[in-house]
């Protein structure tokens, strides 16, 4: 018997529906895009870096899936509008994973960071739903355990990640007639931005406090995002879900 092109379990997604993933050129966003395609979704892979977005899309199409890769800075309203116009040509955008966000290690001006991190997610949602929400629309916004469960040393990062969780609760409470909304909060996840962190002194200390004894993988986060986006999670709305190996319950 030949291997099916997609796994037998589709999480209830309708094949061919589009999931739009921001930050899809690397790490969690790339894993979400690739796993979504394995579940039969068409993928719009957006990233600040158009080359890495295209690589993600190529990986998907080479495996027999459907994807487009687009350069889009989610901090730029004009780029968002243009990328939505392209993405709508692929099919009905029924699911949105807002993954893109700057690394905590960089120095950002506080107010600008909040606009970039939280404001961009709000703009994505408003533009997406401006033509009317498709039936069964769902979204996941990526926050972090930082700012929500624990404090870390970047002021703008903690504040913006808490802001994302709060904004998502607003959507869940007041826009549930349009879209089902949930937040995923990764813990220490092994993506390019944390390269070398696990081996550092601080990384070792954090690792020792993670009950599951390892960093998360991009797939650990991706599968959680996809479950929450899927019809199988049809009664989950307004959840804040840490995916951190139990790290924060030990704090
Ligand atoms: N890795 C972790 O431990 C961790 C922990 C908690 C939360 N997160 C969050 O998960 C998300 C993904 O992080 P990751 O670890 O996969 O990082 P990553 O650096 O591997 O990937 C992030 C991607 O987002 C893109 N990006 C950044 N700013 C953008 C913008 N303005 N517009 C469009 N694309 C943009 C980057 O080009 C990159 O391809 C981020 O929001 C991050 O804050 C990560």
PDB file of C-alpha atoms and ligand atoms in Angstrom:
ATOM      1  CA  UNK A   1       0.000   0.000   0.000  1.00  0.00           C
ATOM      2  CA  UNK A   2       1.391   3.402  -0.904  1.00  0.00           C
ATOM      3  CA  UNK A   3       2.019   5.984   1.757  1.00  0.00           C
ATOM      4  CA  UNK A   4      -0.754   8.594   1.802  1.00  0.00           C
ATOM      5  CA  UNK A   5       0.323  12.102   0.817  1.00  0.00           C
ATOM      6  CA  UNK A   6      -0.950  13.435   4.139  1.00  0.00           C
ATOM      7  CA  UNK A   7      -1.409  11.726   7.501  1.00  0.00           C
ATOM      8  CA  UNK A   8      -4.720   9.908   8.031  1.00  0.00           C
ATOM      9  CA  UNK A   9      -5.575  12.320  10.835  1.00  0.00           C
ATOM     10  CA  UNK A  10      -6.178  15.835   9.560  1.00  0.00           C
ATOM     11  CA  UNK A  11      -7.250  17.389  12.864  1.00  0.00           C
ATOM     12  CA  UNK A  12     -10.571  18.013  11.067  1.00  0.00           C
ATOM     13  CA  UNK A  13      -9.138  20.696   8.776  1.00  0.00           C
ATOM     14  CA  UNK A  14     -10.688  21.101   5.342  1.00  0.00           C
ATOM     15  CA  UNK A  15      -7.970  20.283   2.803  1.00  0.00           C
ATOM     16  CA  UNK A  16      -7.167  23.272   0.641  1.00  0.00           C
ATOM     17  CA  UNK A  17      -8.171  25.875   3.216  1.00  0.00           C
ATOM     18  CA  UNK A  18      -5.412  28.416   3.693  1.00  0.00           C
ATOM     19  CA  UNK A  19      -3.478  28.939   6.905  1.00  0.00           C
ATOM     20  CA  UNK A  20      -1.514  32.154   6.993  1.00  0.00           C
ATOM     21  CA  UNK A  21       1.651  31.885   9.097  1.00  0.00           C
ATOM     22  CA  UNK A  22       3.757  34.948   9.892  1.00  0.00           C
ATOM     23  CA  UNK A  23       7.417  34.500  10.761  1.00  0.00           C
ATOM     24  CA  UNK A  24       7.326  31.363   8.624  1.00  0.00           C
ATOM     25  CA  UNK A  25      10.919  31.618   7.433  1.00  0.00           C
ATOM     26  CA  UNK A  26      12.417  30.110  10.580  1.00  0.00           C
ATOM     27  CA  UNK A  27      11.866  28.289  13.845  1.00  0.00           C
ATOM     28  CA  UNK A  28       8.323  27.940  15.170  1.00  0.00           C
ATOM     29  CA  UNK A  29       6.696  29.628  12.175  1.00  0.00           C
ATOM     30  CA  UNK A  30       8.482  27.383   9.678  1.00  0.00           C
ATOM     31  CA  UNK A  31       7.555  24.234  11.635  1.00  0.00           C
ATOM     32  CA  UNK A  32       3.928  25.392  11.827  1.00  0.00           C
ATOM     33  CA  UNK A  33       3.838  25.999   8.078  1.00  0.00           C
ATOM     34  CA  UNK A  34       5.379  22.634   7.195  1.00  0.00           C
ATOM     35  CA  UNK A  35       3.209  20.620   9.602  1.00  0.00           C
ATOM     36  CA  UNK A  36       0.092  22.485   8.459  1.00  0.00           C
ATOM     37  CA  UNK A  37       0.792  21.411   4.888  1.00  0.00           C
ATOM     38  CA  UNK A  38       1.128  17.807   6.097  1.00  0.00           C
ATOM     39  CA  UNK A  39      -2.411  18.142   7.463  1.00  0.00           C
ATOM     40  CA  UNK A  40      -3.677  19.141   4.013  1.00  0.00           C
ATOM     41  CA  UNK A  41      -3.834  22.911   4.439  1.00  0.00           C
ATOM     42  CA  UNK A  42      -2.560  25.309   1.826  1.00  0.00           C
ATOM     43  CA  UNK A  43       0.024  27.575   3.377  1.00  0.00           C
ATOM     44  CA  UNK A  44       0.827  31.246   3.039  1.00  0.00           C
ATOM     45  CA  UNK A  45       4.296  31.560   4.543  1.00  0.00           C
ATOM     46  CA  UNK A  46       5.055  35.208   5.317  1.00  0.00           C
ATOM     47  CA  UNK A  47       8.338  36.490   6.655  1.00  0.00           C
ATOM     48  CA  UNK A  48      10.343  39.686   6.900  1.00  0.00           C
ATOM     49  CA  UNK A  49      12.938  37.713   4.982  1.00  0.00           C
ATOM     50  CA  UNK A  50      11.459  36.859   1.589  1.00  0.00           C
ATOM     51  CA  UNK A  51      14.193  34.312   0.836  1.00  0.00           C
ATOM     52  CA  UNK A  52      13.505  32.192   3.905  1.00  0.00           C
ATOM     53  CA  UNK A  53       9.748  32.483   3.340  1.00  0.00           C
ATOM     54  CA  UNK A  54      10.307  31.170  -0.188  1.00  0.00           C
ATOM     55  CA  UNK A  55      12.458  28.308   1.191  1.00  0.00           C
ATOM     56  CA  UNK A  56       9.634  27.249   3.507  1.00  0.00           C
ATOM     57  CA  UNK A  57       7.176  27.329   0.621  1.00  0.00           C
ATOM     58  CA  UNK A  58       9.581  25.329  -1.551  1.00  0.00           C
ATOM     59  CA  UNK A  59       9.975  22.679   1.146  1.00  0.00           C
ATOM     60  CA  UNK A  60       6.190  22.316   1.202  1.00  0.00           C
ATOM     61  CA  UNK A  61       5.687  22.203  -2.549  1.00  0.00           C
ATOM     62  CA  UNK A  62       8.583  19.750  -2.968  1.00  0.00           C
ATOM     63  CA  UNK A  63       6.699  17.405  -0.617  1.00  0.00           C
ATOM     64  CA  UNK A  64       3.535  17.729  -2.715  1.00  0.00           C
ATOM     65  CA  UNK A  65       1.787  20.462  -0.727  1.00  0.00           C
ATOM     66  CA  UNK A  66       0.517  23.893  -1.724  1.00  0.00           C
ATOM     67  CA  UNK A  67       2.257  27.031  -0.492  1.00  0.00           C
ATOM     68  CA  UNK A  68       3.324  30.522  -1.343  1.00  0.00           C
ATOM     69  CA  UNK A  69       6.174  32.352   0.346  1.00  0.00           C
ATOM     70  CA  UNK A  70       5.884  36.103   0.663  1.00  0.00           C
ATOM     71  CA  UNK A  71       8.140  38.848   1.988  1.00  0.00           C
ATOM     72  CA  UNK A  72       6.153  40.858   4.502  1.00  0.00           C
ATOM     73  CA  UNK A  73       7.167  42.964   7.484  1.00  0.00           C
ATOM     74  CA  UNK A  74       4.164  42.686   9.810  1.00  0.00           C
ATOM     75  CA  UNK A  75       5.116  46.076  11.208  1.00  0.00           C
ATOM     76  CA  UNK A  76       4.275  47.708   7.869  1.00  0.00           C
ATOM     77  CA  UNK A  77       0.612  48.308   6.994  1.00  0.00           C
ATOM     78  CA  UNK A  78       1.208  48.618   3.243  1.00  0.00           C
ATOM     79  CA  UNK A  79       3.155  45.365   3.106  1.00  0.00           C
ATOM     80  CA  UNK A  80       0.393  43.592   5.052  1.00  0.00           C
ATOM     81  CA  UNK A  81      -2.253  44.853   2.626  1.00  0.00           C
ATOM     82  CA  UNK A  82      -0.221  43.741  -0.389  1.00  0.00           C
ATOM     83  CA  UNK A  83       0.528  40.303   1.081  1.00  0.00           C
ATOM     84  CA  UNK A  84      -3.150  39.718   1.938  1.00  0.00           C
ATOM     85  CA  UNK A  85      -4.084  40.559  -1.644  1.00  0.00           C
ATOM     86  CA  UNK A  86      -1.649  37.876  -2.889  1.00  0.00           C
ATOM     87  CA  UNK A  87      -2.695  35.323  -0.264  1.00  0.00           C
ATOM     88  CA  UNK A  88      -6.424  35.610  -1.078  1.00  0.00           C
ATOM     89  CA  UNK A  89      -5.627  34.290  -4.560  1.00  0.00           C
ATOM     90  CA  UNK A  90      -4.614  30.954  -2.996  1.00  0.00           C
ATOM     91  CA  UNK A  91      -7.983  30.278  -1.348  1.00  0.00           C
ATOM     92  CA  UNK A  92     -10.062  31.015   1.715  1.00  0.00           C
ATOM     93  CA  UNK A  93      -7.850  32.169   4.575  1.00  0.00           C
ATOM     94  CA  UNK A  94      -9.606  30.317   7.381  1.00  0.00           C
ATOM     95  CA  UNK A  95      -6.752  30.142   9.883  1.00  0.00           C
ATOM     96  CA  UNK A  96      -4.130  32.596  11.076  1.00  0.00           C
ATOM     97  CA  UNK A  97      -0.997  31.902  13.108  1.00  0.00           C
ATOM     98  CA  UNK A  98       0.609  35.157  14.230  1.00  0.00           C
ATOM     99  CA  UNK A  99       4.100  33.895  15.049  1.00  0.00           C
ATOM    100  CA  UNK A 100       6.450  36.701  13.937  1.00  0.00           C
ATOM    101  CA  UNK A 101       8.141  38.695  16.651  1.00  0.00           C
ATOM    102  CA  UNK A 102      11.590  40.201  17.273  1.00  0.00           C
ATOM    103  CA  UNK A 103      14.067  38.400  19.552  1.00  0.00           C
ATOM    104  CA  UNK A 104      14.183  39.538  23.185  1.00  0.00           C
ATOM    105  CA  UNK A 105      17.949  40.029  23.000  1.00  0.00           C
ATOM    106  CA  UNK A 106      17.760  43.068  20.723  1.00  0.00           C
ATOM    107  CA  UNK A 107      17.470  46.601  21.995  1.00  0.00           C
ATOM    108  CA  UNK A 108      14.126  48.120  21.035  1.00  0.00           C
ATOM    109  CA  UNK A 109      12.564  51.383  22.121  1.00  0.00           C
ATOM    110  CA  UNK A 110       9.699  50.446  24.486  1.00  0.00           C
ATOM    111  CA  UNK A 111       6.721  52.170  22.820  1.00  0.00           C
ATOM    112  CA  UNK A 112       7.803  51.196  19.314  1.00  0.00           C
ATOM    113  CA  UNK A 113       8.224  47.592  20.421  1.00  0.00           C
ATOM    114  CA  UNK A 114       4.671  47.435  21.733  1.00  0.00           C
ATOM    115  CA  UNK A 115       3.339  48.805  18.454  1.00  0.00           C
ATOM    116  CA  UNK A 116       5.472  46.338  16.498  1.00  0.00           C
ATOM    117  CA  UNK A 117       4.681  43.245  18.588  1.00  0.00           C
ATOM    118  CA  UNK A 118       1.075  43.766  19.687  1.00  0.00           C
ATOM    119  CA  UNK A 119      -0.091  46.331  17.141  1.00  0.00           C
ATOM    120  CA  UNK A 120       1.029  44.157  14.238  1.00  0.00           C
ATOM    121  CA  UNK A 121      -1.109  41.246  15.443  1.00  0.00           C
ATOM    122  CA  UNK A 122      -4.115  43.538  15.795  1.00  0.00           C
ATOM    123  CA  UNK A 123      -3.575  44.865  12.296  1.00  0.00           C
ATOM    124  CA  UNK A 124      -3.263  41.358  10.893  1.00  0.00           C
ATOM    125  CA  UNK A 125      -6.575  40.380  12.469  1.00  0.00           C
ATOM    126  CA  UNK A 126      -8.380  43.553  11.389  1.00  0.00           C
ATOM    127  CA  UNK A 127      -7.229  43.312   7.782  1.00  0.00           C
ATOM    128  CA  UNK A 128      -7.984  39.569   7.653  1.00  0.00           C
ATOM    129  CA  UNK A 129     -11.539  39.992   8.955  1.00  0.00           C
ATOM    130  CA  UNK A 130     -12.303  43.270   7.192  1.00  0.00           C
ATOM    131  CA  UNK A 131     -14.107  41.483   4.326  1.00  0.00           C
ATOM    132  CA  UNK A 132     -16.107  39.342   6.754  1.00  0.00           C
ATOM    133  CA  UNK A 133     -14.867  36.328   8.677  1.00  0.00           C
ATOM    134  CA  UNK A 134     -14.995  32.939   6.964  1.00  0.00           C
ATOM    135  CA  UNK A 135     -17.061  30.264   8.756  1.00  0.00           C
ATOM    136  CA  UNK A 136     -14.929  28.374  11.242  1.00  0.00           C
ATOM    137  CA  UNK A 137     -12.230  31.049  11.370  1.00  0.00           C
ATOM    138  CA  UNK A 138      -9.591  30.486  14.034  1.00  0.00           C
ATOM    139  CA  UNK A 139      -6.383  32.128  15.098  1.00  0.00           C
ATOM    140  CA  UNK A 140      -3.473  31.564  17.430  1.00  0.00           C
ATOM    141  CA  UNK A 141      -1.267  34.380  18.626  1.00  0.00           C
ATOM    142  CA  UNK A 142       2.185  33.442  19.874  1.00  0.00           C
ATOM    143  CA  UNK A 143       3.121  35.110  23.144  1.00  0.00           C
ATOM    144  CA  UNK A 144       5.614  33.657  25.607  1.00  0.00           C
ATOM    145  CA  UNK A 145       5.809  32.467  29.185  1.00  0.00           C
ATOM    146  CA  UNK A 146       7.922  35.634  29.573  1.00  0.00           C
ATOM    147  CA  UNK A 147       5.767  38.529  30.714  1.00  0.00           C
ATOM    148  CA  UNK A 148       2.801  36.268  31.404  1.00  0.00           C
ATOM    149  CA  UNK A 149       4.073  33.709  33.894  1.00  0.00           C
ATOM    150  CA  UNK A 150       7.626  34.849  34.616  1.00  0.00           C
ATOM    151  CA  UNK A 151       9.516  38.111  34.351  1.00  0.00           C
ATOM    152  CA  UNK A 152      12.638  38.252  32.206  1.00  0.00           C
ATOM    153  CA  UNK A 153      15.138  41.028  31.698  1.00  0.00           C
ATOM    154  CA  UNK A 154      13.797  42.729  28.571  1.00  0.00           C
ATOM    155  CA  UNK A 155      11.118  45.281  29.513  1.00  0.00           C
ATOM    156  CA  UNK A 156       9.586  45.608  26.051  1.00  0.00           C
ATOM    157  CA  UNK A 157       9.561  41.838  25.490  1.00  0.00           C
ATOM    158  CA  UNK A 158       7.749  41.044  28.755  1.00  0.00           C
ATOM    159  CA  UNK A 159       5.258  43.881  28.244  1.00  0.00           C
ATOM    160  CA  UNK A 160       4.526  43.032  24.635  1.00  0.00           C
ATOM    161  CA  UNK A 161       4.079  39.302  25.270  1.00  0.00           C
ATOM    162  CA  UNK A 162       1.650  40.092  28.100  1.00  0.00           C
ATOM    163  CA  UNK A 163      -0.076  42.528  25.732  1.00  0.00           C
ATOM    164  CA  UNK A 164      -0.512  39.803  23.123  1.00  0.00           C
ATOM    165  CA  UNK A 165      -2.182  37.530  25.678  1.00  0.00           C
ATOM    166  CA  UNK A 166      -4.491  40.352  26.759  1.00  0.00           C
ATOM    167  CA  UNK A 167      -5.395  41.287  23.202  1.00  0.00           C
ATOM    168  CA  UNK A 168      -6.190  37.653  22.434  1.00  0.00           C
ATOM    169  CA  UNK A 169      -8.513  37.464  25.459  1.00  0.00           C
ATOM    170  CA  UNK A 170     -10.302  40.526  24.079  1.00  0.00           C
ATOM    171  CA  UNK A 171     -10.793  38.749  20.747  1.00  0.00           C
ATOM    172  CA  UNK A 172     -12.053  35.612  22.487  1.00  0.00           C
ATOM    173  CA  UNK A 173     -14.548  37.576  24.560  1.00  0.00           C
ATOM    174  CA  UNK A 174     -15.793  40.175  22.083  1.00  0.00           C
ATOM    175  CA  UNK A 175     -15.186  38.851  18.568  1.00  0.00           C
ATOM    176  CA  UNK A 176     -16.069  35.192  19.009  1.00  0.00           C
ATOM    177  CA  UNK A 177     -18.867  35.584  16.452  1.00  0.00           C
ATOM    178  CA  UNK A 178     -16.080  36.099  13.899  1.00  0.00           C
ATOM    179  CA  UNK A 179     -13.111  34.066  15.072  1.00  0.00           C
ATOM    180  CA  UNK A 180     -12.042  31.573  17.734  1.00  0.00           C
ATOM    181  CA  UNK A 181      -8.893  32.921  19.396  1.00  0.00           C
ATOM    182  CA  UNK A 182      -6.220  31.379  21.598  1.00  0.00           C
ATOM    183  CA  UNK A 183      -2.709  32.161  22.811  1.00  0.00           C
ATOM    184  CA  UNK A 184       0.243  29.782  22.821  1.00  0.00           C
ATOM    185  CA  UNK A 185       3.097  30.671  25.144  1.00  0.00           C
ATOM    186  CA  UNK A 186       6.310  28.831  24.302  1.00  0.00           C
ATOM    187  CA  UNK A 187       8.966  28.252  26.919  1.00  0.00           C
ATOM    188  CA  UNK A 188      12.605  27.722  26.008  1.00  0.00           C
ATOM    189  CA  UNK A 189      12.378  26.503  22.427  1.00  0.00           C
ATOM    190  CA  UNK A 190      15.261  25.328  20.282  1.00  0.00           C
ATOM    191  CA  UNK A 191      15.123  27.750  17.349  1.00  0.00           C
ATOM    192  CA  UNK A 192      17.919  29.721  15.639  1.00  0.00           C
ATOM    193  CA  UNK A 193      17.459  32.699  17.945  1.00  0.00           C
ATOM    194  CA  UNK A 194      18.344  30.538  20.968  1.00  0.00           C
ATOM    195  CA  UNK A 195      21.324  28.855  19.306  1.00  0.00           C
ATOM    196  CA  UNK A 196      23.944  28.156  21.966  1.00  0.00           C
ATOM    197  CA  UNK A 197      21.653  29.192  24.834  1.00  0.00           C
ATOM    198  CA  UNK A 198      21.193  25.655  26.167  1.00  0.00           C
ATOM    199  CA  UNK A 199      24.973  25.359  26.568  1.00  0.00           C
ATOM    200  CA  UNK A 200      25.324  28.705  28.353  1.00  0.00           C
ATOM    201  CA  UNK A 201      25.412  28.974  32.135  1.00  0.00           C
ATOM    202  CA  UNK A 202      21.958  30.575  32.279  1.00  0.00           C
ATOM    203  CA  UNK A 203      20.632  28.019  29.797  1.00  0.00           C
ATOM    204  CA  UNK A 204      21.933  25.149  31.912  1.00  0.00           C
ATOM    205  CA  UNK A 205      20.244  26.594  34.999  1.00  0.00           C
ATOM    206  CA  UNK A 206      16.937  26.948  33.144  1.00  0.00           C
ATOM    207  CA  UNK A 207      17.205  23.448  31.695  1.00  0.00           C
ATOM    208  CA  UNK A 208      17.630  21.971  35.157  1.00  0.00           C
ATOM    209  CA  UNK A 209      14.307  23.511  36.162  1.00  0.00           C
ATOM    210  CA  UNK A 210      12.360  22.085  33.219  1.00  0.00           C
ATOM    211  CA  UNK A 211      10.630  18.915  34.475  1.00  0.00           C
ATOM    212  CA  UNK A 212      10.756  17.304  31.022  1.00  0.00           C
ATOM    213  CA  UNK A 213      14.511  17.899  31.003  1.00  0.00           C
ATOM    214  CA  UNK A 214      14.884  19.401  27.546  1.00  0.00           C
ATOM    215  CA  UNK A 215      14.191  22.461  25.464  1.00  0.00           C
ATOM    216  CA  UNK A 216      11.045  22.492  23.370  1.00  0.00           C
ATOM    217  CA  UNK A 217      11.353  21.809  19.658  1.00  0.00           C
ATOM    218  CA  UNK A 218       9.696  23.959  16.987  1.00  0.00           C
ATOM    219  CA  UNK A 219       7.435  20.967  16.276  1.00  0.00           C
ATOM    220  CA  UNK A 220       6.321  20.841  19.933  1.00  0.00           C
ATOM    221  CA  UNK A 221       4.951  24.346  19.495  1.00  0.00           C
ATOM    222  CA  UNK A 222       3.709  23.829  15.931  1.00  0.00           C
ATOM    223  CA  UNK A 223       1.501  20.829  16.761  1.00  0.00           C
ATOM    224  CA  UNK A 224      -0.043  22.706  19.680  1.00  0.00           C
ATOM    225  CA  UNK A 225      -0.769  25.706  17.456  1.00  0.00           C
ATOM    226  CA  UNK A 226      -2.313  23.480  14.807  1.00  0.00           C
ATOM    227  CA  UNK A 227      -4.497  21.616  17.303  1.00  0.00           C
ATOM    228  CA  UNK A 228      -5.837  24.937  18.620  1.00  0.00           C
ATOM    229  CA  UNK A 229      -6.460  26.184  15.081  1.00  0.00           C
ATOM    230  CA  UNK A 230      -8.247  22.982  14.125  1.00  0.00           C
ATOM    231  CA  UNK A 231     -11.940  22.080  14.359  1.00  0.00           C
ATOM    232  CA  UNK A 232     -10.960  19.460  16.965  1.00  0.00           C
ATOM    233  CA  UNK A 233     -10.418  22.401  19.338  1.00  0.00           C
ATOM    234  CA  UNK A 234     -13.761  23.929  18.370  1.00  0.00           C
ATOM    235  CA  UNK A 235     -14.767  24.649  21.983  1.00  0.00           C
ATOM    236  CA  UNK A 236     -11.399  26.097  23.026  1.00  0.00           C
ATOM    237  CA  UNK A 237     -11.625  29.891  22.974  1.00  0.00           C
ATOM    238  CA  UNK A 238      -9.586  32.335  25.049  1.00  0.00           C
ATOM    239  CA  UNK A 239      -7.119  29.752  26.324  1.00  0.00           C
ATOM    240  CA  UNK A 240      -3.597  30.733  27.302  1.00  0.00           C
ATOM    241  CA  UNK A 241      -1.527  27.618  26.847  1.00  0.00           C
ATOM    242  CA  UNK A 242       2.092  27.447  28.018  1.00  0.00           C
ATOM    243  CA  UNK A 243       4.113  24.871  26.080  1.00  0.00           C
ATOM    244  CA  UNK A 244       7.200  24.783  28.220  1.00  0.00           C
ATOM    245  CA  UNK A 245       7.823  21.244  29.465  1.00  0.00           C
ATOM    246  CA  UNK A 246       6.419  22.295  32.845  1.00  0.00           C
ATOM    247  CA  UNK A 247       9.123  24.914  33.397  1.00  0.00           C
ATOM    248  CA  UNK A 248       6.853  27.609  34.748  1.00  0.00           C
ATOM    249  CA  UNK A 249       5.002  25.416  37.253  1.00  0.00           C
ATOM    250  CA  UNK A 250       8.344  24.944  38.978  1.00  0.00           C
ATOM    251  CA  UNK A 251       8.875  28.701  39.402  1.00  0.00           C
TER     252      UNK A 251
HETATM  253  N1  LIG B   1      12.390  30.366  20.789  1.00  0.00           N
HETATM  254  C1  LIG B   1      11.878  30.554  21.994  1.00  0.00           C
HETATM  255  O1  LIG B   1      12.400  30.077  23.002  1.00  0.00           O
HETATM  256  C2  LIG B   1      10.611  31.369  22.149  1.00  0.00           C
HETATM  257  C3  LIG B   1      10.054  31.434  23.433  1.00  0.00           C
HETATM  258  C4  LIG B   1       8.883  32.157  23.621  1.00  0.00           C
HETATM  259  C5  LIG B   1       8.291  32.813  22.558  1.00  0.00           C
HETATM  260  N2  LIG B   1       8.865  32.746  21.325  1.00  0.00           N
HETATM  261  C6  LIG B   1       8.197  33.485  20.243  1.00  0.00           C
HETATM  262  O2  LIG B   1       7.959  32.635  19.147  1.00  0.00           O
HETATM  263  C7  LIG B   1       7.973  33.410  17.934  1.00  0.00           C
HETATM  264  C8  LIG B   1       8.896  32.749  16.926  1.00  0.00           C
HETATM  265  O3  LIG B   1      10.193  32.708  17.481  1.00  0.00           O
HETATM  266  P1  LIG B   1      11.311  31.684  16.968  1.00  0.00           P
HETATM  267  O4  LIG B   1      12.045  31.249  18.162  1.00  0.00           O
HETATM  268  O5  LIG B   1      10.740  30.702  16.030  1.00  0.00           O
HETATM  269  O6  LIG B   1      12.266  32.714  16.207  1.00  0.00           O
HETATM  270  P2  LIG B   1      13.097  32.668  14.843  1.00  0.00           P
HETATM  271  O7  LIG B   1      14.032  33.809  14.969  1.00  0.00           O
HETATM  272  O8  LIG B   1      13.595  31.295  14.545  1.00  0.00           O
HETATM  273  O9  LIG B   1      11.977  33.008  13.747  1.00  0.00           O
HETATM  274  C9  LIG B   1      11.302  34.221  13.764  1.00  0.00           C
HETATM  275  C10 LIG B   1      10.970  34.583  12.327  1.00  0.00           C
HETATM  276  O10 LIG B   1      10.128  35.748  12.387  1.00  0.00           O
HETATM  277  C11 LIG B   1      10.565  36.647  11.387  1.00  0.00           C
HETATM  278  N3  LIG B   1      10.219  38.004  11.745  1.00  0.00           N
HETATM  279  C12 LIG B   1      10.746  38.764  12.737  1.00  0.00           C
HETATM  280  N4  LIG B   1      10.183  39.988  12.719  1.00  0.00           N
HETATM  281  C13 LIG B   1       9.272  40.006  11.699  1.00  0.00           C
HETATM  282  C14 LIG B   1       8.411  40.980  11.163  1.00  0.00           C
HETATM  283  N5  LIG B   1       8.379  42.223  11.658  1.00  0.00           N
HETATM  284  N6  LIG B   1       7.620  40.630  10.128  1.00  0.00           N
HETATM  285  C15 LIG B   1       7.659  39.383   9.621  1.00  0.00           C
HETATM  286  N7  LIG B   1       8.476  38.424  10.056  1.00  0.00           N
HETATM  287  C16 LIG B   1       9.286  38.726  11.095  1.00  0.00           C
HETATM  288  C17 LIG B   1      12.073  36.451  11.299  1.00  0.00           C
HETATM  289  O11 LIG B   1      12.591  36.894  10.054  1.00  0.00           O
HETATM  290  C18 LIG B   1      12.199  34.944  11.510  1.00  0.00           C
HETATM  291  O12 LIG B   1      12.171  34.245  10.281  1.00  0.00           O
HETATM  292  C19 LIG B   1       8.379  34.828  18.350  1.00  0.00           C
HETATM  293  O13 LIG B   1       7.221  35.627  18.471  1.00  0.00           O
HETATM  294  C20 LIG B   1       9.029  34.613  19.701  1.00  0.00           C
HETATM  295  O14 LIG B   1       8.966  35.754  20.536  1.00  0.00           O
HETATM  296  C21 LIG B   1      10.005  32.041  21.094  1.00  0.00           C
END
